[in-house]
mmCIF file of C-alpha atoms and ligand atoms in Angstrom:
data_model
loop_
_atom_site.group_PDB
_atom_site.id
_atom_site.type_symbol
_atom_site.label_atom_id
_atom_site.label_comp_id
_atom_site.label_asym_id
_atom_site.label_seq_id
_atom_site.Cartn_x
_atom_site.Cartn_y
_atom_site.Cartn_z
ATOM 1 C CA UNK A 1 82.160 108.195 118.818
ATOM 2 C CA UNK A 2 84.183 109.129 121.830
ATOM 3 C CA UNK A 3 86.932 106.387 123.075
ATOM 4 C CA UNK A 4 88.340 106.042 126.344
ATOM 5 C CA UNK A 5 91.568 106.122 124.886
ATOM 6 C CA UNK A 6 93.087 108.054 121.718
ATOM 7 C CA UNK A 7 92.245 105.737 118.822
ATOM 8 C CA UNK A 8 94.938 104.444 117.504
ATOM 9 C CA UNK A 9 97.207 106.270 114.372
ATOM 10 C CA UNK A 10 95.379 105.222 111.010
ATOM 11 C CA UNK A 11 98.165 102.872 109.103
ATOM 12 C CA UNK A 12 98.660 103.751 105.640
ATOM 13 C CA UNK A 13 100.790 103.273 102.308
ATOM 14 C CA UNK A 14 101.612 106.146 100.086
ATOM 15 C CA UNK A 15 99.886 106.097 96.305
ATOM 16 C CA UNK A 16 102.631 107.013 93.338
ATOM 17 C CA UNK A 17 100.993 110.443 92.333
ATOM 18 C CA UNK A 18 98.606 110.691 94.707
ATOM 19 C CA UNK A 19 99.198 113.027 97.682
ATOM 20 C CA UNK A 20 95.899 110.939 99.319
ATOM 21 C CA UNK A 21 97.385 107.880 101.055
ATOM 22 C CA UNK A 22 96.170 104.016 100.980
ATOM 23 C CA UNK A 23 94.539 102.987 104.660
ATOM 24 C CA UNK A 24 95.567 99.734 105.478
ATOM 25 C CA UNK A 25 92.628 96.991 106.760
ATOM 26 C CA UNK A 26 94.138 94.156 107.113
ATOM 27 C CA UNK A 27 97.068 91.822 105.945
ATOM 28 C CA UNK A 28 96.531 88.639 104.157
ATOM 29 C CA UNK A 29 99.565 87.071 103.568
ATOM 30 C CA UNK A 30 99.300 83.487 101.191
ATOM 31 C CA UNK A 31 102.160 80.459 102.042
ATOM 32 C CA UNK A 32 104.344 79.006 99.550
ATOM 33 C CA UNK A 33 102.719 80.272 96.311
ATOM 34 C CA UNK A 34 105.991 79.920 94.149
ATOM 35 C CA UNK A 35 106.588 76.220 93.688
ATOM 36 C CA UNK A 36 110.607 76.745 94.275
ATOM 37 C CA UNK A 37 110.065 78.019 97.669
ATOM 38 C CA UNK A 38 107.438 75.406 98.346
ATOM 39 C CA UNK A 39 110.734 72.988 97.441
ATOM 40 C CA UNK A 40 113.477 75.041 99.482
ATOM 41 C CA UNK A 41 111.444 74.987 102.398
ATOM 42 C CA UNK A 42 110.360 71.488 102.278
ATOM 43 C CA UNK A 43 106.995 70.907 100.743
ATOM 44 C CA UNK A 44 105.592 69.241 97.316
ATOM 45 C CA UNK A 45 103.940 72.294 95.377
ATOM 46 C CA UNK A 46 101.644 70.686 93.617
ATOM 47 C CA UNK A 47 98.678 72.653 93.482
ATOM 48 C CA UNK A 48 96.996 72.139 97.034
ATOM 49 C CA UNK A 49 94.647 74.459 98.311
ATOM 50 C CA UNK A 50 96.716 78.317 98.793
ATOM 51 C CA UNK A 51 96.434 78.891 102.404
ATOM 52 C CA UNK A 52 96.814 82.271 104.763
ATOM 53 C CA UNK A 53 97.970 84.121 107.750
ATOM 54 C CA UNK A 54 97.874 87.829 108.633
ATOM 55 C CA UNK A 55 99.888 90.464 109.830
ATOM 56 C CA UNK A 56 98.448 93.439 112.039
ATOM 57 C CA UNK A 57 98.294 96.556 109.820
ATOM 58 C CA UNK A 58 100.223 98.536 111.502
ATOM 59 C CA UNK A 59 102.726 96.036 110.413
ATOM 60 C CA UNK A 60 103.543 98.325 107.219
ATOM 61 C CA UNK A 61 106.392 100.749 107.377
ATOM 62 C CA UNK A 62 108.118 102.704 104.340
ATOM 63 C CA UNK A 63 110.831 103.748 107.033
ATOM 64 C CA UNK A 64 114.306 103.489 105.311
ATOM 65 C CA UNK A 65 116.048 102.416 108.279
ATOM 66 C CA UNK A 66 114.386 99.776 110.283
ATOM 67 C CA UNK A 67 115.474 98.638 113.964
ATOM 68 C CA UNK A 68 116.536 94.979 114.029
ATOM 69 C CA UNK A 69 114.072 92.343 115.135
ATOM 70 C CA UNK A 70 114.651 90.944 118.828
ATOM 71 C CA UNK A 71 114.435 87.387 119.378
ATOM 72 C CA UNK A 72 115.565 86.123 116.239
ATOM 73 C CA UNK A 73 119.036 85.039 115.078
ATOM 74 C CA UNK A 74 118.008 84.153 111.497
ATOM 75 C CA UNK A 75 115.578 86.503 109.838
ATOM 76 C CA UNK A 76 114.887 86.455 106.821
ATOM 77 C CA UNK A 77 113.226 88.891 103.311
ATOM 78 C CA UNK A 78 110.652 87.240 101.497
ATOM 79 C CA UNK A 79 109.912 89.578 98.405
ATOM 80 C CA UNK A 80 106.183 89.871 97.388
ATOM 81 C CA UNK A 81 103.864 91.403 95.037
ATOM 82 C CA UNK A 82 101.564 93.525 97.192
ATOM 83 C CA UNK A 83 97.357 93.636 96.122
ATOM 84 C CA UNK A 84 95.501 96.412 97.800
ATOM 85 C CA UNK A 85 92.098 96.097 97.528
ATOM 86 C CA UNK A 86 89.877 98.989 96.634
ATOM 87 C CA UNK A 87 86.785 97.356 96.891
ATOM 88 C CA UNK A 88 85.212 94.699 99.362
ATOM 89 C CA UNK A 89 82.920 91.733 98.861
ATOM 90 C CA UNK A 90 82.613 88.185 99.964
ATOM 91 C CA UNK A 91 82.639 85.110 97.645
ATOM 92 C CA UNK A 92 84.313 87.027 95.129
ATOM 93 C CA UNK A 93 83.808 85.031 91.465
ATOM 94 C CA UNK A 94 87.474 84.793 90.017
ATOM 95 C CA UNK A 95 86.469 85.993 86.940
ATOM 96 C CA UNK A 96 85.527 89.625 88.866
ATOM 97 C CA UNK A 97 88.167 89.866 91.358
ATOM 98 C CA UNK A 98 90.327 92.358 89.837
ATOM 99 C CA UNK A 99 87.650 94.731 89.788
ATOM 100 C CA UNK A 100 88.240 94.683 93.519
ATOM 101 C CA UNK A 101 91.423 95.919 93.387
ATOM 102 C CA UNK A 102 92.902 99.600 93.756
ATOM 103 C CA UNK A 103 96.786 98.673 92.964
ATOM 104 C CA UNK A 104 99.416 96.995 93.567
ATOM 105 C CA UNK A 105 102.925 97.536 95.631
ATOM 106 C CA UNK A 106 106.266 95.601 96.164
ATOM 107 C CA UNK A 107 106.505 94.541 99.683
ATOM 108 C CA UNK A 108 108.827 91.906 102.054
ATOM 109 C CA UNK A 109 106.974 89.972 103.910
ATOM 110 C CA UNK A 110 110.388 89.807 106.799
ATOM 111 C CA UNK A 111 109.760 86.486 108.825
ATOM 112 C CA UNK A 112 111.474 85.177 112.356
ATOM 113 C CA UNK A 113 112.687 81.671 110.487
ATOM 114 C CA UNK A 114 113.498 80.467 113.635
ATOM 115 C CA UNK A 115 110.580 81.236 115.741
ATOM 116 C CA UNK A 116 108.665 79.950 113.043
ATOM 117 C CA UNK A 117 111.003 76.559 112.482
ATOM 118 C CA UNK A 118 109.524 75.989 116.654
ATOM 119 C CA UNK A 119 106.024 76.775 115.571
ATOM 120 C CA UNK A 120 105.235 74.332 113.081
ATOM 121 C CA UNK A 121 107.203 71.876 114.700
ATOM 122 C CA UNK A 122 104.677 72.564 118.058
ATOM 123 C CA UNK A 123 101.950 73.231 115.476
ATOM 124 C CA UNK A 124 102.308 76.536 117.520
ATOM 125 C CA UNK A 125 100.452 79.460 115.736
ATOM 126 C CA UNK A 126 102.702 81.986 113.611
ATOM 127 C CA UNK A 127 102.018 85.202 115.071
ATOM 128 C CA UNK A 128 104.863 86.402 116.224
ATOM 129 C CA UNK A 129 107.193 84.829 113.566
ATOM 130 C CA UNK A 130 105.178 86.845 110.709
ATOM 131 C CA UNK A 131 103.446 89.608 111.932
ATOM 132 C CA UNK A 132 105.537 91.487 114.423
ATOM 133 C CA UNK A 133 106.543 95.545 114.358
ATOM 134 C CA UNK A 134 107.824 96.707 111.159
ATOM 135 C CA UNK A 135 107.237 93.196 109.647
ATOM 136 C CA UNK A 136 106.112 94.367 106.257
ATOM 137 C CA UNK A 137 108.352 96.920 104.845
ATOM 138 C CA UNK A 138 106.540 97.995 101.898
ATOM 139 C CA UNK A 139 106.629 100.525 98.759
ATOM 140 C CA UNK A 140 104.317 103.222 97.463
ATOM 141 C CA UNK A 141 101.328 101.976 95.948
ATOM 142 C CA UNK A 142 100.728 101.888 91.962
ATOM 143 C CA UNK A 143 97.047 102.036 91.322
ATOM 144 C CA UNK A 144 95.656 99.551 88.620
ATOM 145 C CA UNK A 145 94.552 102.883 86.663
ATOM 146 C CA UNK A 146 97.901 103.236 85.837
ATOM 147 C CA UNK A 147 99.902 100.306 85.362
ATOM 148 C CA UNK A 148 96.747 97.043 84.876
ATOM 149 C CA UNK A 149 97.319 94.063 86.855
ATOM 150 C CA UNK A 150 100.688 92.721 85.961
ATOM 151 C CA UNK A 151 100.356 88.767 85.726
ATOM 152 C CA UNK A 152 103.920 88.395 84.671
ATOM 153 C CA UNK A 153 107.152 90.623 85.389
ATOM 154 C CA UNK A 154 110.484 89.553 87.139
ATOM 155 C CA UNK A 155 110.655 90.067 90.453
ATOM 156 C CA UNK A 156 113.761 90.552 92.410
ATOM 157 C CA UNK A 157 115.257 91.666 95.837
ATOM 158 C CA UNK A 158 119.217 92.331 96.554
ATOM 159 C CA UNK A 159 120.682 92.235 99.818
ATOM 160 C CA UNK A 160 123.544 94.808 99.814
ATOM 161 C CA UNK A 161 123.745 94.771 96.106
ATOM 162 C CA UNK A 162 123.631 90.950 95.889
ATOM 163 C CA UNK A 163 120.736 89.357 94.171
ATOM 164 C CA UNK A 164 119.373 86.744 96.835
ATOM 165 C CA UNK A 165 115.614 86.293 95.305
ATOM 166 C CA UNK A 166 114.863 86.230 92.134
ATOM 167 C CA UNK A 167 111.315 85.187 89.777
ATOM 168 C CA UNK A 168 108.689 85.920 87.758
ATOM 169 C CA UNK A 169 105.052 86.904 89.049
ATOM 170 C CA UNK A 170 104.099 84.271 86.589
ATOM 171 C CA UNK A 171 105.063 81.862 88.350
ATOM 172 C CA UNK A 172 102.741 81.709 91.262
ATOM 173 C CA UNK A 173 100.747 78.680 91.644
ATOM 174 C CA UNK A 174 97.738 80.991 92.281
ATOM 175 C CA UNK A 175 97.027 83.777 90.394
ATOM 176 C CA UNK A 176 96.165 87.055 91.969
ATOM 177 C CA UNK A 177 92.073 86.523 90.589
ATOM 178 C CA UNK A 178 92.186 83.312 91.968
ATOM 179 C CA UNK A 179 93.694 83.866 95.352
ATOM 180 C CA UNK A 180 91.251 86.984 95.799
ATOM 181 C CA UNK A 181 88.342 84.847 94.584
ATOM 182 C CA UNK A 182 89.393 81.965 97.470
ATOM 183 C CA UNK A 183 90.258 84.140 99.980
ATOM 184 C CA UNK A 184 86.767 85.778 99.873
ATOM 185 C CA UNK A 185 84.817 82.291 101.082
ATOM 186 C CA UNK A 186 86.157 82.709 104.331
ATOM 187 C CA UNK A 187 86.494 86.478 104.929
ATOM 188 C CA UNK A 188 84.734 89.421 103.375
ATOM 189 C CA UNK A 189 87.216 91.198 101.469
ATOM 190 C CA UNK A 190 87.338 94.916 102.431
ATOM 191 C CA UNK A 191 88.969 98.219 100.987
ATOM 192 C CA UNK A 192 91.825 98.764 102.809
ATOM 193 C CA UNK A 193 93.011 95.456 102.997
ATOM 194 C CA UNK A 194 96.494 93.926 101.211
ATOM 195 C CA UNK A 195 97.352 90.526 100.142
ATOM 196 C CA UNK A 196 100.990 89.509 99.985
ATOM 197 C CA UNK A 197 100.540 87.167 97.078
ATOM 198 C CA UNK A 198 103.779 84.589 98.396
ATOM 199 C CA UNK A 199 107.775 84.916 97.419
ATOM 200 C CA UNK A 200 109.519 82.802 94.806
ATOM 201 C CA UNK A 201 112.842 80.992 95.756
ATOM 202 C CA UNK A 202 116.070 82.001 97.910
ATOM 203 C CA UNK A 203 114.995 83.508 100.959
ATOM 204 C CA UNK A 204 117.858 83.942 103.281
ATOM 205 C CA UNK A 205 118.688 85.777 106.422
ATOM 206 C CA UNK A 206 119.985 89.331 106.941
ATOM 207 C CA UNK A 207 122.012 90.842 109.332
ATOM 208 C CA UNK A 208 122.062 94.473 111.223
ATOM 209 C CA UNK A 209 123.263 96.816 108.391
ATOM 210 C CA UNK A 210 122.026 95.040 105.839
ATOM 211 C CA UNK A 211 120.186 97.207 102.671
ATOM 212 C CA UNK A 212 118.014 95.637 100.882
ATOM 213 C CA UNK A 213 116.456 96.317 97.535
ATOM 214 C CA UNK A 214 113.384 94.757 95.971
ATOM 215 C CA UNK A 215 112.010 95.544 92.659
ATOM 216 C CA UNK A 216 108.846 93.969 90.188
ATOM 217 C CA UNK A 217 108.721 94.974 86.789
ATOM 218 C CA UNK A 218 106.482 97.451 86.354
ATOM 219 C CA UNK A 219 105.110 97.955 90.074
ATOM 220 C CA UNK A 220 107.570 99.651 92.091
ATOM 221 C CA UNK A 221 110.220 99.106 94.188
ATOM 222 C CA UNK A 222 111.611 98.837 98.096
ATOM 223 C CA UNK A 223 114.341 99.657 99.639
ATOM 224 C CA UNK A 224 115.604 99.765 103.308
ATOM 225 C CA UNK A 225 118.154 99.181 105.529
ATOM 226 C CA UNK A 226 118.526 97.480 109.075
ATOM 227 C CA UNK A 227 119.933 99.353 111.649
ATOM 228 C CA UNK A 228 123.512 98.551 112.741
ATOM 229 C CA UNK A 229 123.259 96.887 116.352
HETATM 230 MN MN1 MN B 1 105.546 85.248 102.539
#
């Protein structure tokens, strides 16, 4: 195929031990999986339906100094256990959804609060408070071959050496077999794409300078800093 433009750069995450990297899809992102931050930000997390937005691929960056975000005076790190999926298919059975899967990463899904306070109070969509440049900082990739699939595990991220958000991956109100399993009735799952699987409690807003350090218990790790203005 010839294009009328150059196609665009392939987006990818690096693999731990692997100099072949991961090509990113798509991102699926799931809302308020951790019933303390379905509390902190207002809603009863009793186990309604998971539900999902997306972030453009190129959305993934494992630069260690990030520009700051315009047009947002309160952003804020949401730390997530990343699921890249190895292998597609649609109406995915719970029970054989982490056969799908290639590995797993740590990743912060960063989110305009703001712009996204004016959204759902419009019932506005939330494009451009999720899934804008650099949105998804994100670590190397640790395939399932290595490390299984981690159903519990604290997970953690520090802001300048200051603990801000802190849980356990067994917490989330849907599992990672589940969530596959329900988002595959309404897309087919392909390889390449990532599921942020949600963040527990304390999500709070960072400033230009800022370095911040997330970790999950045998998965990997982040780290970056904003740039200082
Ligand atoms: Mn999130």
């Amino acid at each position: 195929m010839r294009y009328v433009i150059d196609p665009p750069p392939q987006a990818s995450v690096p693999v731990d031990g692997e100099e072949a990297a991961f090509p990113v899809r798509r991102i699926w992102c799931i809302g308020r999986n951790y019933a303390d931050h379905a509390r902190e930000m207002g809603h009863d997390p009793d186990r309604e339906p998971p539900f999902f937005f997306s972030k453009p691929a190129d959305a993934v960056t494992t630069l260690d100094v990030l520009p700051f975000p315009t047009e947002t005076q309160d952003l804020h790190h949401e730390i997530e256990l990343v699921v890249a999926i190895g292998t597609g298919g649609k109406d995915i059975a719970a029970e054989d959804a982490l056969n799908h899967v290639y590995g797993y990463a740590i990743g912060v899904d960063m989110t305009r609060r703001d712009i996204q306070a004016v959204a759902k109070k419009l019932g506005r969509p939330w494009d451009l408070s999720k899934g804008f440049d650099q949105s998804c900082p994100i670590g190397p990739i640790a395939p399932a071959s290595k490390i299984g699939h981690p159903a519990k595990g604290k997970i953690e991220i520090t802001v300048n050496g200051a603990v801000r958000q802190t849980g356990d991956l067994s917490q989330m109100i849907w599992s990672v077999p589940e969530s596959i399993a329900y988002l595959s009735r309404f897309v087919a799952l392909a390889p390449g794409d990532l599921i942020m699987t949600g963040t527990p409690a304390g999500v709070s807003s960072v400033k230009p300078g800022d370095a911040l350090h997330g970790t999950c218990d045998g998965v990997g790790s982040v780290a970056f800093t904003y740039a200082p203005v």
